[in-house]
Coordinates of C-alpha atoms in Angstrom, one line a residue:
Chain A
M261 CA -17.3 1.9 4.6
L262 CA -15.4 4.0 1.9
I263 CA -16.7 4.6 -1.5
E264 CA -15.6 6.8 -4.4
C265 CA -17.4 8.8 -6.6
I266 CA -16.2 10.6 -9.7
P267 CA -18.8 12.5 -11.4
N268 CA -17.8 14.3 -14.8
V269 CA -19.9 17.5 -15.3
S270 CA -20.1 19.1 -18.7
E271 CA -19.0 22.6 -17.4
G272 CA -15.1 23.8 -17.3
R273 CA -15.1 26.8 -18.5
R274 CA -17.4 28.9 -16.1
Q275 CA -15.4 28.9 -12.8
D276 CA -18.2 30.3 -10.3
V277 CA -20.7 27.4 -11.6
V278 CA -17.8 24.8 -11.0
A279 CA -17.3 26.2 -7.3
A280 CA -21.0 26.5 -6.4
M281 CA -21.1 22.6 -7.1
A282 CA -17.9 21.7 -5.0
D283 CA -19.7 23.8 -2.2
A284 CA -22.8 21.7 -2.6
V285 CA -20.9 18.5 -2.4
R286 CA -18.6 20.0 0.8
R287 CA -22.3 20.7 2.8
V288 CA -23.0 17.3 2.8
N289 CA -21.9 15.3 5.8
G290 CA -20.6 11.5 5.3
V291 CA -18.4 12.6 2.3
R292 CA -15.0 14.5 1.5
L293 CA -14.6 16.4 -1.8
L294 CA -10.7 15.0 -2.4
D295 CA -10.2 17.0 -5.7
F296 CA -11.9 18.5 -8.6
S297 CA -10.2 20.0 -11.5
S298 CA -11.8 21.6 -15.0
D299 CA -10.8 21.4 -18.3
P300 CA -11.9 24.6 -20.7
S301 CA -11.3 22.6 -24.0
H302 CA -13.0 20.1 -23.0
N303 CA -15.7 22.2 -21.2
R304 CA -15.5 19.4 -18.4
S305 CA -15.1 19.1 -14.9
V306 CA -13.9 16.0 -13.0
F307 CA -14.8 15.9 -9.1
T308 CA -13.3 13.1 -6.9
L309 CA -15.7 12.3 -3.6
V310 CA -15.1 9.6 -1.3
G311 CA -17.5 8.4 1.8
D312 CA -20.5 6.2 3.0
A313 CA -23.4 5.2 0.8
A314 CA -25.5 7.9 2.4
G315 CA -22.8 10.6 2.1
V316 CA -21.9 9.8 -1.2
E317 CA -25.8 9.5 -2.7
Q318 CA -26.4 13.0 -0.9
A319 CA -23.5 14.6 -2.7
V320 CA -24.3 13.3 -5.9
L321 CA -27.9 14.6 -5.6
A322 CA -26.4 18.2 -4.4
L323 CA -24.4 18.0 -7.4
F324 CA -26.9 17.2 -9.7
E325 CA -29.4 19.9 -8.2
R326 CA -26.6 22.6 -9.4
A327 CA -25.9 21.1 -12.1
V328 CA -29.5 21.1 -13.7
A329 CA -30.1 24.4 -12.5
D330 CA -26.5 26.0 -14.2
I331 CA -25.9 24.2 -17.2
D332 CA -27.6 24.0 -20.6
L333 CA -26.6 21.4 -23.1
R334 CA -28.3 23.1 -25.7
T335 CA -25.5 26.0 -26.0
H336 CA -22.7 23.7 -24.3
K337 CA -20.0 23.4 -26.6
G338 CA -16.5 21.2 -25.7
E339 CA -14.1 18.6 -27.2
H340 CA -15.1 16.1 -25.1
P341 CA -18.2 13.8 -26.0
R342 CA -21.2 14.3 -23.6
L343 CA -24.7 13.3 -22.9
G344 CA -25.7 15.3 -20.2
A345 CA -25.1 18.2 -17.5
V346 CA -23.9 15.4 -15.0
D347 CA -22.7 13.5 -18.0
V348 CA -21.1 10.3 -16.2
V349 CA -21.3 8.9 -12.3
P350 CA -19.4 6.0 -11.5
F351 CA -19.2 4.5 -8.0
V352 CA -15.9 2.9 -7.3
P353 CA -15.8 0.2 -4.2
I354 CA -12.4 1.1 -2.0
E355 CA -12.9 -0.3 1.4
G356 CA -15.1 -2.4 3.5
V357 CA -17.5 -2.5 0.8
T358 CA -18.9 -5.0 -2.3
M359 CA -19.1 -4.1 -5.8
A360 CA -22.6 -5.5 -5.5
Q361 CA -23.6 -2.6 -3.2
C362 CA -21.7 -0.1 -5.2
V363 CA -24.1 -1.5 -8.2
E364 CA -27.1 -1.1 -5.4
L365 CA -25.9 2.6 -4.9
A366 CA -26.2 3.2 -8.3
K367 CA -29.6 2.1 -9.0
K368 CA -30.9 4.0 -6.0
V369 CA -29.1 7.2 -7.3
G370 CA -30.4 6.5 -11.0
A371 CA -33.9 5.8 -9.5
A372 CA -33.8 9.2 -7.4
V373 CA -32.0 11.4 -9.9
A374 CA -35.0 10.4 -12.4
E375 CA -37.7 11.2 -9.7
R376 CA -36.4 14.3 -8.4
F377 CA -35.0 16.2 -11.8
G378 CA -36.9 14.0 -14.7
V379 CA -33.6 13.3 -16.3
P380 CA -33.4 9.9 -17.9
V381 CA -30.6 7.6 -16.6
F382 CA -28.8 5.0 -18.2
L383 CA -27.0 2.2 -16.3
Y384 CA -23.7 1.1 -17.1
E385 CA -20.2 -1.0 -16.4
E386 CA -20.9 -3.5 -13.7
A387 CA -24.5 -2.0 -12.8
S388 CA -25.8 -2.5 -16.5
T389 CA -28.9 -4.1 -17.3
N390 CA -28.4 -4.7 -20.8
P391 CA -25.0 -6.2 -22.4
A392 CA -25.5 -4.0 -25.0
R393 CA -25.3 -0.9 -22.9
K394 CA -22.0 -1.8 -20.5
N395 CA -20.1 0.3 -22.2
L396 CA -20.2 4.3 -21.7
E397 CA -19.1 4.6 -25.3
D398 CA -22.0 3.0 -26.8
I399 CA -24.3 4.7 -24.5
R400 CA -22.9 8.0 -25.3
R401 CA -22.4 7.7 -29.2
G402 CA -24.3 10.2 -30.9
E403 CA -24.0 12.6 -27.8
F404 CA -26.4 15.0 -26.7
E405 CA -27.3 16.4 -30.0
G406 CA -28.4 12.6 -31.0
L407 CA -30.1 12.0 -28.0
A408 CA -33.9 12.8 -28.8
A409 CA -33.7 10.3 -32.1
K410 CA -31.4 7.4 -30.1
I411 CA -33.5 7.4 -26.8
S412 CA -36.8 7.0 -28.2
A413 CA -35.9 3.6 -29.8
P414 CA -37.2 0.6 -27.7
E415 CA -33.4 -0.7 -27.0
W416 CA -32.5 3.0 -25.8
K417 CA -35.1 3.1 -23.4
P418 CA -33.0 4.7 -20.1
D419 CA -33.3 2.4 -16.9
F420 CA -34.9 5.2 -15.2
G421 CA -37.3 8.1 -16.2
P422 CA -38.7 9.3 -19.4
S423 CA -38.0 8.2 -23.0
A424 CA -37.1 11.9 -24.0
P425 CA -34.1 13.7 -22.9
H426 CA -34.3 16.7 -20.3
P427 CA -34.9 19.5 -22.4
S428 CA -31.2 21.5 -21.2
A429 CA -29.8 18.7 -19.0
G430 CA -29.7 16.0 -21.5
A431 CA -29.3 12.1 -19.9
S432 CA -27.2 10.7 -17.3
V433 CA -25.0 7.7 -17.2
I434 CA -25.0 6.2 -13.4
G435 CA -23.1 3.2 -12.6
A436 CA -20.3 0.9 -10.6
R437 CA -16.6 0.0 -11.8
M438 CA -13.4 -0.7 -10.2
P439 CA -10.8 1.9 -9.8
L440 CA -9.1 3.0 -13.3
I441 CA -5.7 3.2 -13.4
A442 CA -4.1 5.8 -16.3
Y443 CA -1.3 4.5 -16.9
N444 CA 1.3 5.2 -20.0
I445 CA 4.3 3.9 -21.4
N446 CA 7.3 5.8 -23.1
L447 CA 9.4 4.1 -25.9
A448 CA 12.8 5.1 -26.5
T449 CA 12.1 5.8 -30.0
D450 CA 10.2 8.7 -32.1
R451 CA 8.4 6.0 -34.2
L452 CA 4.6 6.8 -33.9
D453 CA 3.6 3.4 -36.0
V454 CA 5.6 1.2 -33.2
A455 CA 3.5 2.9 -30.3
K456 CA 0.4 2.1 -32.2
K457 CA 0.8 -1.0 -33.1
I458 CA 1.8 -1.9 -29.9
A459 CA -1.4 -0.1 -28.3
A460 CA -3.7 -2.0 -31.1
A461 CA -2.0 -5.2 -29.6
I462 CA -2.6 -5.0 -26.2
R463 CA -6.3 -3.4 -25.8
Q464 CA -9.3 -5.4 -25.6
S465 CA -11.2 -4.2 -28.8
G466 CA -7.6 -5.3 -31.3
G467 CA -7.7 -8.8 -29.4
G468 CA -5.4 -8.0 -26.4
F469 CA -6.2 -7.5 -22.8
R470 CA -9.8 -7.8 -21.4
F471 CA -9.4 -4.4 -19.1
V472 CA -7.2 -2.4 -21.2
K473 CA -7.7 0.8 -23.3
A474 CA -4.8 1.9 -25.4
A475 CA -3.5 4.4 -28.0
G476 CA -0.6 5.5 -29.2
F477 CA 0.7 8.8 -29.0
K478 CA 3.8 10.9 -30.0
L479 CA 5.1 13.2 -27.1
E480 CA 6.6 15.8 -29.6
D481 CA 8.6 17.9 -27.5
R482 CA 10.6 14.9 -26.3
G483 CA 11.1 13.2 -29.6
I484 CA 9.5 10.1 -28.2
V485 CA 6.1 8.2 -28.3
Q486 CA 3.8 6.7 -25.8
V487 CA 1.6 4.1 -25.2
S488 CA -1.4 5.9 -23.1
M489 CA -3.5 3.2 -21.2
N490 CA -6.6 3.1 -19.0
L491 CA -6.5 -0.3 -16.5
T492 CA -9.9 -0.8 -16.1
N493 CA -9.7 -3.9 -13.9
Y494 CA -6.3 -4.2 -12.2
E495 CA -7.0 -7.4 -10.4
K496 CA -8.4 -9.6 -13.8
T497 CA -5.6 -7.5 -16.0
P498 CA -2.8 -6.4 -13.9
I499 CA -0.3 -3.6 -14.7
F500 CA 2.6 -6.1 -14.6
R501 CA 1.3 -8.3 -17.3
V502 CA 0.5 -5.1 -19.2
F503 CA 4.0 -3.6 -18.8
E504 CA 5.8 -7.4 -19.6
T505 CA 3.5 -7.4 -22.9
V506 CA 4.4 -3.9 -24.2
K507 CA 8.2 -4.7 -23.3
R508 CA 8.1 -7.8 -25.3
E509 CA 6.2 -6.3 -28.1
A510 CA 8.3 -3.2 -28.6
A511 CA 11.3 -5.7 -28.2
R512 CA 9.9 -7.2 -32.0
Y513 CA 10.8 -3.7 -33.6
G514 CA 13.8 -3.5 -31.3
V515 CA 12.7 -0.7 -29.3
S516 CA 12.9 -0.5 -25.4
I517 CA 11.0 0.9 -22.6
L518 CA 12.3 4.2 -21.7
E519 CA 10.1 4.9 -18.3
S520 CA 6.3 4.3 -17.7
E521 CA 4.2 6.6 -15.6
I522 CA 1.2 6.3 -13.3
V523 CA -1.4 9.5 -14.1
G524 CA -3.3 10.2 -10.8
L525 CA -3.8 7.8 -8.1
I526 CA -3.5 4.0 -8.0
P527 CA -4.7 1.2 -5.5
S528 CA -1.9 0.3 -3.2
A529 CA -2.8 -3.4 -4.2
A530 CA -2.5 -2.7 -7.6
L531 CA 1.7 -2.1 -6.5
A532 CA 1.5 -4.8 -4.2
A533 CA 0.5 -7.4 -6.8
A534 CA 3.7 -6.0 -9.2
A535 CA 6.1 -6.5 -6.2
E536 CA 4.5 -9.8 -5.7
F537 CA 5.2 -10.4 -9.4
Y538 CA 8.5 -9.6 -9.9
L539 CA 9.6 -10.7 -6.3
Q540 CA 8.3 -13.7 -6.6
I541 CA 6.6 -13.7 -3.2
E542 CA 4.7 -16.9 -2.3
G543 CA 1.8 -17.2 0.1
F544 CA 1.4 -13.3 0.7
K545 CA -1.9 -11.8 2.3
P546 CA -3.3 -8.2 2.1
D547 CA -3.1 -7.9 5.8
Q548 CA 0.6 -8.3 5.8
V549 CA 0.6 -4.9 4.4
L550 CA 1.6 -2.8 8.0
E551 CA -0.9 -0.1 6.8
N552 CA -3.8 -2.2 5.7
K553 CA -3.1 -3.9 9.4
L554 CA -3.2 -1.0 11.2
R555 CA -6.3 0.1 9.8
Q556 CA -8.3 -3.3 10.7
T557 CA -7.7 -3.6 14.1
Chain B
M42 CA 1.2 10.4 15.0
L43 CA 1.7 6.2 14.7
I44 CA 4.7 4.6 16.3
E45 CA 4.7 0.9 16.3
C46 CA 6.5 -0.8 19.2
I47 CA 7.5 -4.7 19.5
P48 CA 8.5 -5.4 22.9
N49 CA 10.4 -9.1 23.3
V50 CA 9.9 -10.5 26.6
S51 CA 11.4 -14.0 27.6
E52 CA 9.0 -15.7 28.8
G53 CA 7.0 -18.3 26.0
R54 CA 5.8 -20.9 28.2
R55 CA 3.6 -20.0 30.9
Q56 CA 0.6 -18.7 28.9
D57 CA -1.0 -16.6 32.3
V58 CA 1.8 -14.6 32.5
V59 CA 1.8 -13.7 29.1
A60 CA -1.9 -13.2 29.0
A61 CA -1.3 -10.8 32.1
M62 CA 1.3 -8.7 30.1
A63 CA -1.4 -8.7 27.0
D64 CA -4.0 -7.3 29.4
A65 CA -2.0 -4.8 30.9
V66 CA -1.4 -3.0 27.4
R67 CA -4.5 -3.3 26.6
R68 CA -5.7 -1.5 29.6
V69 CA -3.7 1.9 28.4
N70 CA -5.3 4.3 26.2
G71 CA -3.7 5.5 23.2
V72 CA -2.3 2.2 22.1
R73 CA -3.6 -0.9 20.4
L74 CA -2.2 -4.2 21.0
L75 CA -2.3 -5.7 17.2
D76 CA -0.5 -8.9 18.0
F77 CA 1.1 -11.2 20.4
S78 CA 2.9 -14.7 20.0
S79 CA 4.7 -16.9 22.0
D80 CA 7.1 -19.6 20.8
P81 CA 8.1 -22.2 23.8
S82 CA 11.2 -23.3 22.4
H83 CA 12.7 -20.0 22.6
N84 CA 10.7 -19.6 25.9
R85 CA 10.0 -15.7 24.2
S86 CA 7.0 -13.8 23.3
V87 CA 6.7 -10.8 21.2
F88 CA 4.2 -8.3 21.4
T89 CA 3.3 -5.9 18.6
L90 CA 1.8 -2.3 19.9
V91 CA 0.7 0.5 18.0
G92 CA 0.0 4.1 19.2
D93 CA 0.9 7.8 20.0
A94 CA 4.3 8.6 22.1
A95 CA 2.3 9.0 25.4
G96 CA 0.3 5.3 24.9
V97 CA 3.3 3.7 23.8
E98 CA 5.3 4.9 26.7
Q99 CA 2.8 3.9 29.3
A100 CA 1.9 0.5 27.9
V101 CA 5.8 -0.6 27.4
L102 CA 6.0 0.6 31.4
A103 CA 2.7 -1.5 32.5
L104 CA 4.5 -4.5 30.5
F105 CA 7.7 -4.0 32.5
E106 CA 5.9 -4.2 35.7
R107 CA 4.1 -7.3 35.5
A108 CA 7.3 -8.8 33.3
V109 CA 9.9 -7.7 36.2
A110 CA 7.1 -9.2 39.0
D111 CA 6.7 -12.4 37.0
I112 CA 9.8 -13.5 35.3
D113 CA 13.0 -14.7 36.7
L114 CA 16.1 -15.0 34.4
R115 CA 17.9 -17.2 36.9
T116 CA 15.6 -20.1 36.1
H117 CA 15.1 -19.0 32.7
K118 CA 16.0 -21.5 29.9
G119 CA 15.2 -20.9 26.4
E120 CA 17.1 -21.1 22.9
H121 CA 17.0 -17.8 21.7
P122 CA 19.7 -15.4 23.7
R123 CA 18.7 -13.0 25.9
L124 CA 19.8 -10.6 28.5
G125 CA 16.7 -9.3 30.4
A126 CA 13.1 -10.1 31.3
V127 CA 12.1 -7.4 28.8
D128 CA 14.8 -8.2 26.6
V129 CA 14.6 -5.8 23.9
V130 CA 12.0 -2.8 23.1
P131 CA 12.4 -0.9 19.5
F132 CA 10.6 1.7 18.6
V133 CA 9.7 2.4 15.1
P134 CA 8.3 5.4 13.0
I135 CA 5.1 4.6 11.0
E136 CA 3.3 7.6 10.4
G137 CA 3.3 11.6 11.1
V138 CA 6.8 10.9 13.3
T139 CA 10.3 10.9 12.9
M140 CA 13.2 8.7 13.8
A141 CA 14.6 11.5 16.1
Q142 CA 11.0 11.6 17.9
C143 CA 11.2 7.6 18.5
V144 CA 14.7 8.2 19.9
E145 CA 13.9 10.6 22.1
L146 CA 11.3 8.3 22.9
A147 CA 13.7 5.7 23.7
K148 CA 15.7 7.7 25.9
K149 CA 12.7 8.8 28.0
V150 CA 11.4 5.3 28.6
G151 CA 14.9 3.9 29.4
A152 CA 15.5 6.6 31.9
A153 CA 12.0 5.6 33.7
V154 CA 12.3 1.8 33.2
A155 CA 15.9 2.6 35.1
E156 CA 14.2 4.9 37.7
R157 CA 11.3 2.7 38.5
F158 CA 12.4 -0.9 38.0
G159 CA 16.2 -0.8 39.0
V160 CA 16.7 -2.3 35.9
P161 CA 19.8 -1.2 33.7
V162 CA 19.3 0.0 30.4
F163 CA 21.4 0.0 26.8
L164 CA 20.1 2.0 24.2
Y165 CA 20.9 0.7 20.8
E166 CA 20.4 0.9 17.0
E167 CA 19.2 4.5 15.8
A168 CA 19.1 5.4 19.9
S169 CA 22.6 4.4 20.5
T170 CA 25.1 6.7 21.9
N171 CA 28.3 4.5 21.3
P172 CA 29.2 3.1 17.9
A173 CA 30.1 0.1 19.7
R174 CA 26.8 -0.6 21.3
K175 CA 24.8 -0.2 18.3
N176 CA 23.9 -3.7 17.1
L177 CA 21.6 -5.8 19.4
E178 CA 23.6 -8.4 19.1
D179 CA 27.2 -7.1 20.4
I180 CA 25.0 -5.8 23.7
R181 CA 23.4 -9.0 24.0
R182 CA 26.4 -11.2 23.6
G183 CA 27.8 -13.5 27.0
E184 CA 23.5 -13.1 28.0
F185 CA 22.1 -12.9 31.2
E186 CA 24.5 -15.4 32.6
G187 CA 27.4 -13.1 31.7
L188 CA 26.2 -9.9 32.6
A189 CA 27.4 -9.1 35.9
A190 CA 30.9 -9.7 34.7
K191 CA 30.3 -7.6 31.6
I192 CA 28.4 -4.6 32.8
S193 CA 30.8 -4.0 35.5
A194 CA 33.6 -3.1 32.8
P195 CA 33.6 1.1 32.0
E196 CA 32.9 0.2 28.0
W197 CA 29.6 -1.6 29.3
K198 CA 28.1 0.9 31.7
P199 CA 24.5 1.1 31.0
D200 CA 23.0 4.2 29.5
F201 CA 20.6 3.9 32.2
G202 CA 20.4 2.6 35.7
P203 CA 23.1 0.6 37.8
S204 CA 26.3 -1.0 36.5
A205 CA 24.6 -4.4 38.0
P206 CA 22.0 -6.7 36.6
H207 CA 18.6 -6.3 38.2
P208 CA 18.7 -10.0 40.4
S209 CA 16.0 -11.4 38.4
A210 CA 15.1 -9.2 35.3
G211 CA 18.8 -8.8 34.2
A212 CA 19.2 -5.8 31.8
S213 CA 16.9 -4.3 28.9
V214 CA 18.2 -3.0 25.3
I215 CA 15.6 -0.1 24.4
G216 CA 16.2 1.4 21.1
A217 CA 14.7 3.0 17.7
R218 CA 15.0 1.6 14.3
M219 CA 13.4 1.4 11.2
P220 CA 10.3 -1.0 10.4
L221 CA 12.4 -4.2 9.7
I222 CA 11.1 -6.6 6.9
A223 CA 11.6 -10.5 7.5
Y224 CA 12.4 -11.9 3.7
N225 CA 13.1 -15.2 2.5
I226 CA 14.5 -16.4 -0.9
N227 CA 13.8 -20.2 -1.5
L228 CA 16.0 -21.6 -4.0
A229 CA 15.3 -24.4 -6.2
T230 CA 18.2 -26.7 -5.1
D231 CA 19.0 -28.8 -1.8
R232 CA 22.6 -27.4 -1.9
L233 CA 23.3 -25.9 1.4
D234 CA 26.4 -24.3 0.6
V235 CA 24.8 -22.4 -2.4
A236 CA 22.6 -20.8 0.2
K237 CA 25.3 -20.2 2.8
K238 CA 27.6 -18.9 -0.1
I239 CA 25.0 -16.4 -1.2
A240 CA 24.0 -15.1 2.4
A241 CA 27.6 -14.3 3.3
A242 CA 27.7 -12.3 -0.4
I243 CA 24.8 -10.3 0.6
R244 CA 25.0 -9.5 3.9
Q245 CA 26.7 -6.3 5.7
S246 CA 29.2 -8.6 7.8
G247 CA 30.6 -10.5 4.5
G248 CA 31.0 -6.9 2.6
G249 CA 27.2 -6.8 1.3
F250 CA 24.2 -4.8 1.7
R251 CA 24.5 -2.4 4.7
F252 CA 21.2 -3.2 5.9
V253 CA 21.1 -6.8 5.4
K254 CA 21.3 -9.7 8.0
A255 CA 21.2 -13.2 6.0
A256 CA 21.9 -16.8 6.9
G257 CA 21.7 -20.2 4.6
F258 CA 19.1 -22.7 6.0
K259 CA 18.0 -26.3 5.0
L260 CA 14.3 -26.7 4.3
E261 CA 14.4 -30.5 5.1
D262 CA 11.0 -31.3 4.7
R263 CA 10.6 -29.6 1.0
G264 CA 14.2 -30.8 -0.1
I265 CA 15.4 -27.5 -0.9
V266 CA 17.4 -24.3 0.6
Q267 CA 16.5 -21.2 1.8
V268 CA 18.3 -17.6 2.0
S269 CA 16.6 -15.9 5.5
M270 CA 17.4 -12.7 5.7
N271 CA 16.1 -9.4 7.7
L272 CA 16.0 -6.1 5.7
T273 CA 16.9 -3.4 8.6
N274 CA 16.2 -0.3 6.6
Y275 CA 14.1 -0.8 3.3
E276 CA 14.7 2.9 2.4
K277 CA 18.4 2.5 1.9
T278 CA 18.7 -1.2 1.4
P279 CA 15.4 -1.8 -0.9
I280 CA 14.0 -5.4 -1.3
F281 CA 14.2 -5.5 -5.0
R282 CA 18.1 -5.1 -5.1
V283 CA 18.4 -8.0 -2.8
F284 CA 16.1 -9.9 -4.7
E285 CA 18.0 -9.1 -7.9
T286 CA 21.4 -9.6 -6.5
V287 CA 20.5 -13.3 -4.8
K288 CA 19.1 -14.1 -8.2
R289 CA 22.2 -13.4 -10.3
E290 CA 24.4 -15.0 -7.6
A291 CA 22.0 -17.8 -7.8
A292 CA 22.6 -18.2 -11.4
R293 CA 26.6 -18.6 -11.3
Y294 CA 25.9 -21.7 -9.4
G295 CA 23.4 -22.6 -12.0
V296 CA 20.3 -22.2 -9.5
S297 CA 17.2 -20.6 -9.9
I298 CA 14.9 -18.7 -7.3
L299 CA 11.7 -21.1 -6.7
E300 CA 10.2 -18.5 -4.5
S301 CA 10.3 -15.7 -2.0
E302 CA 8.3 -14.8 1.2
I303 CA 7.4 -12.0 3.4
V304 CA 7.1 -13.0 7.1
G305 CA 5.0 -10.8 9.2
L306 CA 4.4 -7.2 8.1
I307 CA 6.0 -5.5 5.3
P308 CA 5.4 -1.3 4.8
S309 CA 3.4 -0.2 1.9
A310 CA 6.3 2.1 1.0
A311 CA 8.6 -0.9 0.4
L312 CA 6.3 -3.1 -2.0
A313 CA 5.4 0.3 -4.1
A314 CA 9.1 0.7 -4.5
A315 CA 9.6 -2.6 -6.1
A316 CA 6.6 -1.9 -8.4
E317 CA 8.4 1.3 -9.2
F318 CA 11.6 -0.1 -10.0
Y319 CA 10.6 -3.1 -12.1
L320 CA 7.6 -1.3 -14.1
Q321 CA 10.3 1.6 -14.6
I322 CA 7.5 4.6 -13.2
E323 CA 9.2 7.6 -13.2
G324 CA 8.2 10.9 -11.2
F325 CA 5.8 8.4 -8.8
K326 CA 4.9 10.2 -5.5
P327 CA 3.2 8.5 -2.3
D328 CA 0.3 10.8 -2.5
Q329 CA -0.6 9.0 -5.6
V330 CA -1.3 5.8 -3.9
L331 CA -4.9 6.1 -3.1
E332 CA -5.3 5.0 0.5
N333 CA -2.5 7.5 1.4
K334 CA -4.5 10.4 -0.3
L335 CA -7.6 9.2 1.5
R336 CA -5.9 9.3 4.5
Q337 CA -4.2 12.7 4.3
T338 CA -7.5 14.7 3.5

């Protein structure tokens, strides 16, 4: 069983504090710290762990212990919106584990966080128990500064813990989701309006694909524009469909695609699906991928 | 280190003999028998093993021991061309191993086979020591029945063992090669001449791509035709280039591609390369594939 977990923590400047959290994770058995990185302007760090359910659970609790001790939201400033010391904790199914098991794990960890640290916990995405509280952005709106007022309303009663923020650690959002793909398409034009119109057309909020978040940006140094996206469920909204739609929309403005880029990691199944689509491969099964076959046996 | 080895054995009818060979492989440490299958009309079986160099070496020798004892080419009949009891043994680099190491392994196993069983061995493909003896088809031409005459000529002196066939086990062809992809493209037409012309245009022997073998076939039951291919080096002749060329050639006859199919296994890198091509992904690195990253760390 392999679960990925990507805790986002509200500290990106004091490197000793971040290093202590990384060490706390590394001391846990059954989990590996794949990567961590800090953004000083966001004042935020992102940890990437993988392991089995027990290992990932223990590692997240160890991370909470350090974060609650070392981070005080009352003095925290940064560009990125945040609600708590450990701001967001998604569990992601990778191999030999179902989404339902990741949802169970999110609930178990959420209950333990509330119990051990007195931090209120909201469940989000697949673990959400309330359609109005599925999206991270909705839960986080108002941020730490608005939390005391928000959480006292009945519709914002947390899933676990008290109906009041932890004084220094705020609240945490814990849940389960599919692997996220950060995907950018660069257009052979400097017209920002074209990138913005395409982004609006393809994202869910604009009436586009269900699992696409998108925005248009200017890449000043290169004199071109970019449609920057998060694909939040590559099985249901596959990358090739997004690419082809962007290409078609761009053509309507006489613009062509210069290139695209994957930022960070992508599951091999997402690449295989694109190959299947373009090569018109019928009847393909995941265990025909040599590496999958080798892992199974 | 992971090496794949796919011995082809000249027995596909007596299932007890095939099962005894599979058991002999299974008893070896450091190697796994992923799969084996027999074709009665070819009277031939194909075993797929993976393991480290020592494990794969021992497994192949164990397979030879049973095959030399149980198979007699003097009474063997089947539709598939063959030279020996263990007809062909390719070693394929999969992970953490170079082609050069697989070539060394092929030579080591070849020497051991000649020494222990008195079977002459020809080295082929990447392990070949003679450009005229690189292709399996050239080595196997004349088959077992023509071997005694062929092998006595100086240019067909085997790389290991005597210049005469083993009386019952013939000779063996051992070597190293890239993973082979069996890839078929079905055309939306019943015109066999179109499939044959396209096959001739894209295969190496017809002036086409260096690492493509191709033939045109009729799929009688479906009333369509197929371009059936082996891609022998997917890094140098990638699958997407072959697909696009077949599509273009078919269009010249007013024919479109109905579908394609991967037969058996395909390395994930071959699918990733197709996704990169069609999605115009720039700067992609293999360790951005989530599963690769997980395996490394």
